[in-house]
XYZ file of C-alpha atoms in Angstrom:
585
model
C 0.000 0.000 0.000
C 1.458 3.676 -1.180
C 1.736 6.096 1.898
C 2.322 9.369 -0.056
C 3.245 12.547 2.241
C 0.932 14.829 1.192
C 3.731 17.373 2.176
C 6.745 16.632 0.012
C 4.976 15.675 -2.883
C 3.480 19.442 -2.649
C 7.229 20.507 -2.729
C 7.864 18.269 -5.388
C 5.254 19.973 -7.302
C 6.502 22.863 -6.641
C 10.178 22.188 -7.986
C 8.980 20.730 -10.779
C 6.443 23.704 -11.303
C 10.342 25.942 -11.050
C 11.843 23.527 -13.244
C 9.800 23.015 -16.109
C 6.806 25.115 -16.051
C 8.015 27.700 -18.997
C 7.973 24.718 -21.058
C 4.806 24.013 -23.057
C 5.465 21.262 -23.698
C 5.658 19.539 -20.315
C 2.932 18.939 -18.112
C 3.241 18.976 -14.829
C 0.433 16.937 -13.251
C 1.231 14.587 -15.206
C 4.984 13.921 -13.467
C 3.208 14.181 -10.441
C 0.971 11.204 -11.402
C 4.511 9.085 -13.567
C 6.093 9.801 -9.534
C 3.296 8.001 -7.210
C 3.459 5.019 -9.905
C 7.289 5.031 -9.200
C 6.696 4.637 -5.288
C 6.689 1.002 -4.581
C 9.184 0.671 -7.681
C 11.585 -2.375 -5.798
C 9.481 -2.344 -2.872
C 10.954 1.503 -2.152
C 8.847 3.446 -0.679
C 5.908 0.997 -0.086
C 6.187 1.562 3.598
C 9.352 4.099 4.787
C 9.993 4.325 8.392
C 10.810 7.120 10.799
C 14.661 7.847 11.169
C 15.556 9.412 14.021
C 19.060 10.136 13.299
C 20.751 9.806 9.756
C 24.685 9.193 11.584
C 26.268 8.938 14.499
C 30.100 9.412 16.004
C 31.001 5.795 14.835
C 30.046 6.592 11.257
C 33.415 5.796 8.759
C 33.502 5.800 4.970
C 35.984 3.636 3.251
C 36.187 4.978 -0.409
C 36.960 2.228 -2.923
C 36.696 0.719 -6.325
C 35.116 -2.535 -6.700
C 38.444 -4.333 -8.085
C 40.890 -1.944 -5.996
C 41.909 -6.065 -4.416
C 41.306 -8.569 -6.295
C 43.078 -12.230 -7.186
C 41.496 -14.813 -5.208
C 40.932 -17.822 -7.295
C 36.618 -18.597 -8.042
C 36.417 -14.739 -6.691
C 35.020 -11.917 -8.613
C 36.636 -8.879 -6.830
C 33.688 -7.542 -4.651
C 33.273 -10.600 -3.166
C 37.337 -10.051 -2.432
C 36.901 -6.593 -1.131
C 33.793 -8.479 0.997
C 36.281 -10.612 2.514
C 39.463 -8.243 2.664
C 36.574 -6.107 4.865
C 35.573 -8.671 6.999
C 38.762 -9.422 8.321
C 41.081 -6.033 8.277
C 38.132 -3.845 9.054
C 35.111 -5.339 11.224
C 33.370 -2.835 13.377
C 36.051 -0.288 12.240
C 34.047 0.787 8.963
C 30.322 1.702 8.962
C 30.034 2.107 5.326
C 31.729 1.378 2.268
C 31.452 3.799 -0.784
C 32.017 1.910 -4.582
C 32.952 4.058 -6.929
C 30.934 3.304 -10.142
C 30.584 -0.697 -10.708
C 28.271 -0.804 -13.930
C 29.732 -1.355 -16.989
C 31.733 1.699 -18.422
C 34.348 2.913 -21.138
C 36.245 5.412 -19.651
C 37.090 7.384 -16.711
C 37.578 4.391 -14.413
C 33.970 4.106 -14.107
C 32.230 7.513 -14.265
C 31.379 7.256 -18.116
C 28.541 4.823 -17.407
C 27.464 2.387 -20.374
C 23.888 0.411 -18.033
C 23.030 1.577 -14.716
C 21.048 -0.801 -13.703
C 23.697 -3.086 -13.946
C 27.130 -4.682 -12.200
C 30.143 -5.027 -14.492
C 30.155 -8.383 -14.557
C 34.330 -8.346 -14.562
C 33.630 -7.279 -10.891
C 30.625 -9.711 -9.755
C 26.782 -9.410 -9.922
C 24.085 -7.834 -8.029
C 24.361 -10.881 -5.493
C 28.010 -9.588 -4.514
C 26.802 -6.289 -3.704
C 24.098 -7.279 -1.811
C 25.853 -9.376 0.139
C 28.646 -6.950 1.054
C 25.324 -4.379 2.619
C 24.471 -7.512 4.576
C 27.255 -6.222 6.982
C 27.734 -2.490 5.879
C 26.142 0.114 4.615
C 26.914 1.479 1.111
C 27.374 4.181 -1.085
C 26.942 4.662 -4.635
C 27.434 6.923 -7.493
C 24.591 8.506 -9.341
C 26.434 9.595 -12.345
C 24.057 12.985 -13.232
C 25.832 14.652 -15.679
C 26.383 12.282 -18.604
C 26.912 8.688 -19.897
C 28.772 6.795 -21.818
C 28.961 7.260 -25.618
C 28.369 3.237 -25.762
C 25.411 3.647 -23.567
C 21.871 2.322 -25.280
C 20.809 5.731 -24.306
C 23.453 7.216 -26.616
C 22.805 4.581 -29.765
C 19.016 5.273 -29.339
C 19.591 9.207 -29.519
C 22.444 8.357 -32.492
C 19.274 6.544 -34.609
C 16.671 8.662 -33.515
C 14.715 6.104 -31.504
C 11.969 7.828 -28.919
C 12.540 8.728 -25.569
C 16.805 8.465 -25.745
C 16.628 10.727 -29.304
C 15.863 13.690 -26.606
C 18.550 12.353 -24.065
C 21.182 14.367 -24.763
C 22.596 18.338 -25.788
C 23.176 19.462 -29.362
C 24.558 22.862 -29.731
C 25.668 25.002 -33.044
C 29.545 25.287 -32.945
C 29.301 28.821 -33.828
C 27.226 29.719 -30.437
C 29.345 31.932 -28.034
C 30.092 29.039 -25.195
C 33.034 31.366 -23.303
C 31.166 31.751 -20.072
C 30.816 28.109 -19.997
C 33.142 26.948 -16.773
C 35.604 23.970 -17.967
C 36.924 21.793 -15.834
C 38.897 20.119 -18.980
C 40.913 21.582 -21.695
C 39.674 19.549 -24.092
C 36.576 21.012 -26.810
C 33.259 21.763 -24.932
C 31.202 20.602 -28.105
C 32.215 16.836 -29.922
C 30.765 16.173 -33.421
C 28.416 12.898 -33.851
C 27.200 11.606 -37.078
C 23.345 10.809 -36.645
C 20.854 9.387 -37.983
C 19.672 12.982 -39.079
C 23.194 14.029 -39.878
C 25.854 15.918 -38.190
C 25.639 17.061 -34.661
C 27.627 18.688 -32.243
C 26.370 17.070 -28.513
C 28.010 18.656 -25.012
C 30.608 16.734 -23.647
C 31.713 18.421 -20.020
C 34.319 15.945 -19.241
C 35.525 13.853 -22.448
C 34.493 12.772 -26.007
C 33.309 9.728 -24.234
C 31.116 11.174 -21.662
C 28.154 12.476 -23.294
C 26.299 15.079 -21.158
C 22.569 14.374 -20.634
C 19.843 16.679 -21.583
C 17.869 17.275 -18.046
C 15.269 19.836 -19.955
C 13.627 16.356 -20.786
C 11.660 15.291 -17.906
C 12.292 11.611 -18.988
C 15.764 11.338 -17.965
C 14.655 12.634 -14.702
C 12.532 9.447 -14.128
C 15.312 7.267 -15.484
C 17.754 8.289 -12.788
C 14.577 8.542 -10.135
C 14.183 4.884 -10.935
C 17.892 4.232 -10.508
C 17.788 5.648 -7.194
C 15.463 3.588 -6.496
C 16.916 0.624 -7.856
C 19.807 1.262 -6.033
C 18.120 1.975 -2.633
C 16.914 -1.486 -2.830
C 20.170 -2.713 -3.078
C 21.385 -1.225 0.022
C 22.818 2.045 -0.876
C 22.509 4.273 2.362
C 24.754 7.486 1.128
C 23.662 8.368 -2.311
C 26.526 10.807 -4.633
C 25.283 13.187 -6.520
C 28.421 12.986 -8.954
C 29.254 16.591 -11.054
C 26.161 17.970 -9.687
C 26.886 21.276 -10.418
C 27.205 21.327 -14.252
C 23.398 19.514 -14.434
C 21.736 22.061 -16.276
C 22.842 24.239 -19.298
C 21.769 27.291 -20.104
C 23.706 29.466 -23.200
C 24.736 32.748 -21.952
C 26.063 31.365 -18.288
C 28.520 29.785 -16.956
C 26.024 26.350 -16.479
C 27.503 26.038 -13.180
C 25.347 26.057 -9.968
C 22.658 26.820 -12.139
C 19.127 27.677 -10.106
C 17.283 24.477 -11.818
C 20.477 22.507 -10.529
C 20.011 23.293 -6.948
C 15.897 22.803 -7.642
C 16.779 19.192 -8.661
C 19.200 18.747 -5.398
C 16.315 19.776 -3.487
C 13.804 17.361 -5.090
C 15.788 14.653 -5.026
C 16.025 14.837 -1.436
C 12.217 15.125 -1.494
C 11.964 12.174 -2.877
C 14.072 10.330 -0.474
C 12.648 12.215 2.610
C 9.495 10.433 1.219
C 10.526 6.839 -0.161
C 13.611 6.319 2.607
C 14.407 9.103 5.084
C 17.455 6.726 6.352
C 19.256 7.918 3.207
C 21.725 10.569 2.995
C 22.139 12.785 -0.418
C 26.111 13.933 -0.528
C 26.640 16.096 -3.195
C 30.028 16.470 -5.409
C 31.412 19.352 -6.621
C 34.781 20.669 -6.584
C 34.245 24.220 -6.323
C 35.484 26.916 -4.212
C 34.334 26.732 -0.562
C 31.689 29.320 -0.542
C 29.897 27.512 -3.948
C 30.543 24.111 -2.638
C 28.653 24.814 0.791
C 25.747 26.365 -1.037
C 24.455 22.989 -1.942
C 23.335 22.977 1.622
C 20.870 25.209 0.812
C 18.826 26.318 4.135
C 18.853 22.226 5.287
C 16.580 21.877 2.399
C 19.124 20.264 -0.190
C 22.117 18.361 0.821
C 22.710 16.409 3.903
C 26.232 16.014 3.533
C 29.162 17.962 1.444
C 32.448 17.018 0.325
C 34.993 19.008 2.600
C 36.980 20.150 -0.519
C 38.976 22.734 1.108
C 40.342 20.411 3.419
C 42.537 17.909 1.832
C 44.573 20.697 0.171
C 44.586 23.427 2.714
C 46.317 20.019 5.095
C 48.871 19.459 2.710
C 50.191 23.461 2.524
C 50.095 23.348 6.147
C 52.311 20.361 6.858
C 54.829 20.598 3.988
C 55.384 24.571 4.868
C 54.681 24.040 8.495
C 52.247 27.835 8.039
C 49.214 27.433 9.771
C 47.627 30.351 9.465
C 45.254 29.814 6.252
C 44.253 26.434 7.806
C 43.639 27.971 11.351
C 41.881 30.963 9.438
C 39.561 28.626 7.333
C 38.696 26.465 10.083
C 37.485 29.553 12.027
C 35.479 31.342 9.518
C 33.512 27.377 8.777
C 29.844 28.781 9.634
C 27.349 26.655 11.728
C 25.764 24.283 9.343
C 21.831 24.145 8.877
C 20.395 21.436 11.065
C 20.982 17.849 9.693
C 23.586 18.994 7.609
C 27.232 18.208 8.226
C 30.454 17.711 6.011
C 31.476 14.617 4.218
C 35.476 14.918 5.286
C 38.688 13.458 3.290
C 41.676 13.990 2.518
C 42.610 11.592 -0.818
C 39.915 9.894 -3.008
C 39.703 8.504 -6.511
C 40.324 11.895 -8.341
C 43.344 14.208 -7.465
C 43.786 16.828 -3.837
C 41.296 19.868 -5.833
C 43.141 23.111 -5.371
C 39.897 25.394 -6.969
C 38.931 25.201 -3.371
C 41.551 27.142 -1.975
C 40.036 30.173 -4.080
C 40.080 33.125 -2.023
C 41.671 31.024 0.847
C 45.669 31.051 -0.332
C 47.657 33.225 -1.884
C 48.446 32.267 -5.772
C 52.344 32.126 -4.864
C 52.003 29.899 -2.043
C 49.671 27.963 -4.245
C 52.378 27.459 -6.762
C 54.621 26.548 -3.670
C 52.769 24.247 -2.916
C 52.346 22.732 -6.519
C 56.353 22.681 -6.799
C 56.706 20.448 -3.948
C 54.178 17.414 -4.391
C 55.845 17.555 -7.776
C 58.745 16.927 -6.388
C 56.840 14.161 -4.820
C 56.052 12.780 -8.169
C 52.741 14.518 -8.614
C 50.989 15.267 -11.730
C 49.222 18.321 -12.261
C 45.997 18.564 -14.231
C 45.031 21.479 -15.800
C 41.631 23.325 -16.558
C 40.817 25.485 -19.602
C 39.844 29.190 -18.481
C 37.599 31.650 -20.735
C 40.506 33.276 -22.393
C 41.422 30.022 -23.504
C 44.497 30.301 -20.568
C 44.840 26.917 -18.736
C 45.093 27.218 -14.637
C 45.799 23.886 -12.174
C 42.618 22.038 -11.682
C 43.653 19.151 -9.201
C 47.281 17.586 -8.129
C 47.788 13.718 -8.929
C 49.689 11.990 -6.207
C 48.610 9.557 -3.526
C 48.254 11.417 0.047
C 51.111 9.736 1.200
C 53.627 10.384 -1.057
C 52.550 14.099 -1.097
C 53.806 14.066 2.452
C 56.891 11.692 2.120
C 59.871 12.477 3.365
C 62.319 11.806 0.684
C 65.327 11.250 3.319
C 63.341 10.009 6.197
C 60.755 7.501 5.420
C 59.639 6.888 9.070
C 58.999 11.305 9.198
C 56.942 11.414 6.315
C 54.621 8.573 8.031
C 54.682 10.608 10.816
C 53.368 13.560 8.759
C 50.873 11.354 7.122
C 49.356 9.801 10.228
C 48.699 13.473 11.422
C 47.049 14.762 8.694
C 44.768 11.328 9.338
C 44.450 12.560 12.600
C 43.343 15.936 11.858
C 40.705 14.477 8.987
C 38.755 11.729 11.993
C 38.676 15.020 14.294
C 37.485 17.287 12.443
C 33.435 17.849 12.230
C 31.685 16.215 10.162
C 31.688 11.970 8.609
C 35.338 10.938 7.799
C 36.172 9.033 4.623
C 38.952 6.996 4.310
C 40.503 6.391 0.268
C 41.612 2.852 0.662
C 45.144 3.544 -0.610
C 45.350 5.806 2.682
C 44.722 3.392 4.783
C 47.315 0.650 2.833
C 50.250 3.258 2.914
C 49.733 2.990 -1.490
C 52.908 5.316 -2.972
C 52.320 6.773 -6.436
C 51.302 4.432 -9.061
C 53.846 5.622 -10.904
C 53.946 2.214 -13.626
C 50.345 2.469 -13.940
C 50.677 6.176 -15.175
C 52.674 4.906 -17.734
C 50.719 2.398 -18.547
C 46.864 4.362 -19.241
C 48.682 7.729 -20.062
C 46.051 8.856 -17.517
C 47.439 11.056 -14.294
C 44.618 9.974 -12.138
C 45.891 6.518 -12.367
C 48.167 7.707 -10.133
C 45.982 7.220 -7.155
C 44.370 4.075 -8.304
C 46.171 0.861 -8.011
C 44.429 -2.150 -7.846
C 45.910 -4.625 -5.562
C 46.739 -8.515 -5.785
C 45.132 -9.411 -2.340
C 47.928 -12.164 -1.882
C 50.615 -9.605 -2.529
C 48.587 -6.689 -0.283
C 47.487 -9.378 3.148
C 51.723 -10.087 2.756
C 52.549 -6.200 3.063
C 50.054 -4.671 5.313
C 50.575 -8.129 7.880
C 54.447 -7.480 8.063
C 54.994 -4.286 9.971
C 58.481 -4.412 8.821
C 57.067 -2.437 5.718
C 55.644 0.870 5.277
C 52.454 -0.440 4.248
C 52.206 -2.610 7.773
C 53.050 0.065 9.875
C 50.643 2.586 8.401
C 47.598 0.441 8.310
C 48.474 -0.423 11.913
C 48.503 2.769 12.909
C 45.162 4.116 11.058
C 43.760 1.019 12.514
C 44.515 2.221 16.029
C 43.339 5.250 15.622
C 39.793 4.224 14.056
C 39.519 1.847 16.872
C 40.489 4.837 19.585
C 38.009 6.953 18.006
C 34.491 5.019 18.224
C 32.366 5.384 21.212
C 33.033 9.109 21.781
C 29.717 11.004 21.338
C 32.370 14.270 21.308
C 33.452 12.826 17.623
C 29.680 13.005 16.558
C 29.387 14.544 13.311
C 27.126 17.457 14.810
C 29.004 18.118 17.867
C 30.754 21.276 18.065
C 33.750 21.764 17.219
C 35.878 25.274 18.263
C 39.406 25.987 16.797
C 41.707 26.973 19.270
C 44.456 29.498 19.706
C 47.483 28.679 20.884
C 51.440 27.673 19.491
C 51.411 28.711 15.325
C 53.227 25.486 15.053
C 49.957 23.843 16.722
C 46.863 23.036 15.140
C 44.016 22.745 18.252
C 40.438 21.786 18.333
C 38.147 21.086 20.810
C 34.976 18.641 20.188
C 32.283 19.253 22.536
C 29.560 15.997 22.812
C 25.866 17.406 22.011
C 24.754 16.276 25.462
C 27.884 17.851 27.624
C 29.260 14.573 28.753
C 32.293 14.971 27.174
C 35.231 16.990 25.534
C 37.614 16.329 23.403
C 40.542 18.187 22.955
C 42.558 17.668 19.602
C 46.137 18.762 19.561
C 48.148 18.115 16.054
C 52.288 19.517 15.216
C 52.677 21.028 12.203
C 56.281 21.122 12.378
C 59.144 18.915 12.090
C 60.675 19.732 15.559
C 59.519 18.654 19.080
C 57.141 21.255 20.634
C 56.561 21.949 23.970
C 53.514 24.281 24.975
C 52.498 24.740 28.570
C 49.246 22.543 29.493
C 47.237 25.925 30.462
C 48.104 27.058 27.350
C 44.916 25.120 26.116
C 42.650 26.900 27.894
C 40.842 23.922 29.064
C 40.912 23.986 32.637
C 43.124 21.054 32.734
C 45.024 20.871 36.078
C 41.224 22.769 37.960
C 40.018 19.175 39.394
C 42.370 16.531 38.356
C 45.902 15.291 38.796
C 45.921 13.661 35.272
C 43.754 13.529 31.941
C 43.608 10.306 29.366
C 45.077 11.171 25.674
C 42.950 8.461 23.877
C 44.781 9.017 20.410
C 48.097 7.393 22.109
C 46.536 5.855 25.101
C 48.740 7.213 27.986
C 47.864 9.743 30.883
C 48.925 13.066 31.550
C 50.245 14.757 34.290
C 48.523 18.266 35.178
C 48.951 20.971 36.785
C 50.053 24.470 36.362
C 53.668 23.963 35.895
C 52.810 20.940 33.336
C 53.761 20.659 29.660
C 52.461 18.943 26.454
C 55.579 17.268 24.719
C 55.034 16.809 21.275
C 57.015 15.059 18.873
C 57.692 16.121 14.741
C 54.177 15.895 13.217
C 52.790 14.346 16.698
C 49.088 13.971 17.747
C 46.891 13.724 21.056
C 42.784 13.623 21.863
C 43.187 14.605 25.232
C 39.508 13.710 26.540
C 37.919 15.524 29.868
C 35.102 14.047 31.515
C 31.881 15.737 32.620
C 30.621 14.256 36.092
């Protein structure tokens, strides 16, 4: 039996009213009545029930690709990454994002050929079910385009009805310079068609076909995706390249009102069909754009933390805190049931758009010169004036903060900017290759001529169970170490993605943040070096009353007591952390 809220489909109406109601040709009422036939589509929505709370402090993404280990004989991959999960990260990961696992052509995924189905190089729809039997997923709704292989694509190629309307055709002589470009490649790529020559938007690549969301039909293919994929277990739902959705000649087609309207319906929808999941939008932006697709709480729940990853790196390869102190001050109070979706590495490169307005250009460039000499790439965007300007830096997180002549530093330096990242408000997300100690794929590169390879080795899981189990090896000791401190970090309602979070001031070689738990019974005070020498900073310094009531205080992060007092001080070693927690009686 269909339970409709009466409510949200009224605000459905009402974005699709925003949406498409210049159009003639679209009637309104009548999506209304194609949407309550979709309810119950995979027994979504039939009967949704109540959720109280959509995370908690023990909430941990581990990003991944379906085949990132693989090799197990009679074993598609997921059900390898099922059992690499169950035994290296029980009760230590609450949900486990696959990046795209339908068949594809390009892009490692995100030029999608059949959404509605697995790639059957990495399993079926059996694997992935069986991997949300003991976590929660997240999945990829690839918005912006498809594959150029896609039935969708050959359908619009011969003119066949709905898919002929799928996708963008645009003159080659219209002015397209305000269009934003996060590629230097051609904006427009030219298709022979049934109906001859036509030149169809491609954002991304020649491959990756941008769809055409003026046609209310490919709004109910990807509503019936979602739901699709709902049914499958997908709890965290990725709005992927949200912000170039909808096109409109004369703008930049970036952030685009009609874009945020469809943010907002989709999560709508979901607030109707299955309030326990949680719309995360993507869009590599500059901070002030990229929070926008908060809205007022209306639109997204969740946000990547672009400005993050980079602003880390500057800080603890130049040892200058100020822009990270300064950002982390100026982050306003989110809208209720909103909070940020933090990392540090994923699949694509460390974004440096988002420290627009943040850095300085020349420190920028700084900081470009040394993860180069890291063995980063550097991907480039095309600008209006045809100019090109960086766009992301290739490299793996931990080679970006290697220490060429002291291996054992730069994983000191990379367990801190870990540190800082499962602090921090908001969800952590963990890239796999973080949490295996991966260096820069530097073969595979060479291999796929593609920079982003860089960051995406797939691993034999014989090879990877021999590296990560010997803690002889880089590899060993790092995933030892981010094992500890995942472990160290559950239970602590201070670490709860709404709990407030206050930067503190203190030693410029220091960066300090106190968690405060939502109900008072706890603090958490988060103490990182940013510098390569020992520090030593009076306890007082901290302004946390330590020393007031009691003789000593637990650090959690390294599981040892300290002494307080007055007179007291707070060693820490190069690149050193500590959660010192305080009890409320």
């Amino acid at each position: 039996m269909k339970i409709l809220s009466k409510e949200n489909m009224t605000r459905i109406e009402g974005r699709l009213k925003r949406i498409y109601g210049d159009m003639p040709e679209v009637n309104v009422s009548q999506l209304m009545e194609r949407l309550a036939m979709l309810v119950g589509r995979y027994g979504v929505g039939l009967n949704p029930q109540p959720c109280e709370s959509l995370y908690s402090e023990n909430d941990v993404v581990l990003i991944t690709y379906a085949d990132s280990v693989f090799g197990e004989e009679d074993k598609k991959p997921i059900a390898t990454l099922r059992r690499f999960c169950d035994k290296y990260l029980r009760h230590n990961i609450s949900c486990i994002h696959i990046l795209p696992f339908s068949p594809w052509s390009s892009d490692d995924g995100f030029s999608v050929i059949d959404y509605r189905e697995v790639n059957p190089d990495y399993g079926r729809w059996e694997n992935i079910e069986a991997l949300a039997f003991e976590h929660s997923l997240m999945f990829d709704l690839v918005l912006n385009h498809c594959s150029r292989k896609s039935e969708w694509f050959k359908d619009f190629v011969a003119g066949v009805a709905p898919a002929s309307n799928y996708f963008i055709t645009e003159d080659p002589n219209t002015d397209l310079s305000n269009v934003v470009r996060p590629r230097p490649w051609p904006l427009l790529t030219e298709v022979a068609t049934r109906d001859g020559i036509e030149h169809v938007w491609t954002t991304f690549s020649e491959d990756q076909i941008d769809l055409n969301w003026k046609d209310p039909n490919v709004l109910f293919e990807f509503l019936d995706i979602l739901f699709l994929y709902i049914s499958k277990g997908m709890r965290i739902v990725r709005l992927d390249a949200i912000a170039f959705l909808w096109k409109e000649i004369g703008t930049n087609c970036l952030h685009l009102p009609e874009t945020h309207e469809f943010v907002k319906l989709f999560r709508d929808v979901l607030e109707m069909v299955a309030p326990n999941v949680v719309l995360l939008t993507e869009t590599n932006v500059p901070h002030e754009e990229n929070i926008s697709y908060f809205g007022e709480g209306d639109e997204a729940h969740m946000v990547y933390n672009f400005s993050l990853p980079p602003l880390l790196l500057h800080a603890l390869l130049s040892g200058k805190t100020s822009y990270l102190i300064n950002w982390a001050k100026s982050l306003d109070e989110l809208p209720d049931g909103c909070t940020f979706f933090n990392f540090t590495a994923s699949h694509d490169g460390v974004g440096v758009r988002p420290l627009q307005g943040i850095v300085e250009d020349h420190e920028l460039n700084w900081l470009m010169e040394r993860v180069r000499e890291r063995g980063a790439k550097v991907n480039m965007r095309r600008m209006p004036d045809g100019s090109e300007k960086p766009y992301e830096l290739n490299v793996t997180y931990v080679s970006a903060l290697s220490e060429p002549e002291d291996e054992l530093l730069g994983e000191d330096r990379f367990i801190c900017s870990q540190a800082i990242q499962l602090g921090f408000r908001g969800i952590p997300a963990v890239y796999i290759h973080s949490l295996l100690g991966t260096r820069n794929y530097v073969e595979g590169v060479e291999q796929t001529g593609e920079n982003r390879t860089i960051n995406r080795r797939k691993w034999n899981i014989h090879e990877l169970e021999g590296l990560i189990e010997d803690e002889a090896t880089s590899h060993g000791r790092i995933y030892k170490r981010y094992l500890s401190m995942l472990r160290r970090r559950k239970n602590h309602k201070a670490f709860h993605p709404d709990a407030p979070m206050t930067v503190m001031d203190t030693d410029s070689r220091l960066f300090a943040f106190m968690r405060v738990a939502n109900d008072g019974s706890e603090r958490i005070v988060c103490v990182h070096s940013m510098s390569r020498e020992t520090v030593k900073i009076p306890l007082v310094s901290l302004d946390i009353s330590l020393g007031v009531k009691d003789k000593s205080v637990r650090d959690i992060f390294n599981s040892q007591t300290l002494k307080t007092g007055p007179k007291r001080q707070l060693t820490l070693k190069p690149y050193g952390s500590v959660w010192i927690i305080l009890k409320e009686d």
